[in-house]
Amino acid sequence: MQRKFNSLVMAGMFVVSDFFALLLVWSVSVWVRHVFGGEFEFVLYLQLAPCLGLFLVSNALVGLYPGILLSPPEELKKLSQSTSVIFLAMSGAVFLSKQGELYSRGIFLMAWFGALFALPLFRSLLRRLAHAKNWWGHPVVVLGAGKTGREVCIALNREHRLGLRPIAFFDDDPDKIGTHFHGVPVVGRLHSAGAMAREFRDAVVIVAMPGLLPARLIEVLEGPASEFRRLILIPDLFGASSLWISAFDLGGILGLDVHQKLLDPRRQWVKRCLELSLIVVFIPIILLLSLVIALWIKKDSPGPVLYCQKRIGLGGKDIAIWKFRTMVQNADVALQECFANDPDLQSEWEANHKLSCDPRITRVGRILRKTSLDELPQLWNVLKGDLSLVGPRPIVWAEVEKYEGGFSLYKKVKPGLTGLWQVSG
């Protein structure tokens, strides 16, 4: 009962998050129209406020609540489709009611594009703030406490965007029963997992035994795993990318259909048009915010406002990306001095090219980095075509070896202003 209640709480939190994102975008759009566009009747737009509920209903219909088991591309796709349908319906209703002259098309366009940005942002912030709470997370039972099962547990604890929380392992190895991994107990043998399904009726079961013989795997799927309402099977392709993979029936034979959507030129063109439209709509706000940040940086510490970094772009070409300066001048010299005084810092830097507590960062820089506003100048790179709004994190050549075989795929798409690295903290 407690875990079912948790799922309801999670769904309610996402509803509240979506509501405030839409309310903020609608209010800002009306305010911007008032500041730059002259006089109009505020009451007309207040009358449309109840329509915000239509967005929430539409989100529920496409499966955005309670917000679990959604990859970032899938969630973004559903949010975009749901939001666009309701905005088009509202615009059509205004037109058919012969009130088109009373409402500003600019407000509808700004609110539409703003919602496409604000909704996923608010959801990401909610996950960051709530994932450590006891009430957050849909219960997950993992069948298999071997290497794959442990990797699944680590991934679920790390990828809080999935909204899943492991609560128990089951394994036929008697030496593992009674042990714990990352605080999750190995409760018993596989055949006893059905009791957990009856205790946690909404639990998800993950069968994480890719090396299991086919006959034994069928026994598990038709036995204890069949008592759970939702089952996820980890195939014998563990470690391969699962994005845009769907099951395909080949006359009774299970196949996996792999869609290379990131390489589709039509989708790339649509994505490019959407990115340019978003930036153009919000240029006044972007310029005003950039000016305020530039003055703030100048007042806080001596040195230039912007700095440039070399990164690897599309096709493996070097690109220059811009950021607001968040560090003291001569940061490289300061970094070497820190390494000389603290060897642990050097080890941390070599592992991640980041420091959890970087002494070179200025007071303003810490705020800019925490809010990701230091990357605002990279919108210029998006306009130039060097970056995309969403894509893999731009890397340097020293990091290529960490990507191993994945670097060939990295080179086929544009790096992104934001992506999985950024939203994962």
PDB file of C-alpha atoms in Angstrom, residues 331-347 358-360:
ATOM      1  CA  ALA A 331      43.045  29.284 -13.914  1.00  0.00           C
ATOM      2  CA  ASP A 332      45.476  26.722 -15.386  1.00  0.00           C
ATOM      3  CA  VAL A 333      48.299  28.014 -13.192  1.00  0.00           C
ATOM      4  CA  ALA A 334      46.017  27.954 -10.162  1.00  0.00           C
ATOM      5  CA  LEU A 335      45.008  24.378 -10.991  1.00  0.00           C
ATOM      6  CA  GLN A 336      48.608  23.160 -11.094  1.00  0.00           C
ATOM      7  CA  GLU A 337      49.256  24.812  -7.732  1.00  0.00           C
ATOM      8  CA  CYS A 338      46.250  22.961  -6.305  1.00  0.00           C
ATOM      9  CA  PHE A 339      47.562  19.659  -7.700  1.00  0.00           C
ATOM     10  CA  ALA A 340      50.938  20.259  -6.057  1.00  0.00           C
ATOM     11  CA  ASN A 341      49.279  20.808  -2.680  1.00  0.00           C
ATOM     12  CA  ASP A 342      46.659  18.043  -2.965  1.00  0.00           C
ATOM     13  CA  PRO A 343      47.419  14.923  -5.099  1.00  0.00           C
ATOM     14  CA  ASP A 344      43.846  13.649  -4.548  1.00  0.00           C
ATOM     15  CA  LEU A 345      42.550  16.596  -6.565  1.00  0.00           C
ATOM     16  CA  GLN A 346      44.738  15.569  -9.492  1.00  0.00           C
ATOM     17  CA  SER A 347      43.370  12.010  -9.372  1.00  0.00           C
ATOM     18  CA  ASP A 358      36.979  23.539  -7.568  1.00  0.00           C
ATOM     19  CA  PRO A 359      38.966  26.337  -5.847  1.00  0.00           C
ATOM     20  CA  ARG A 360      39.319  28.235  -9.134  1.00  0.00           C
TER      21      ARG A 360
END
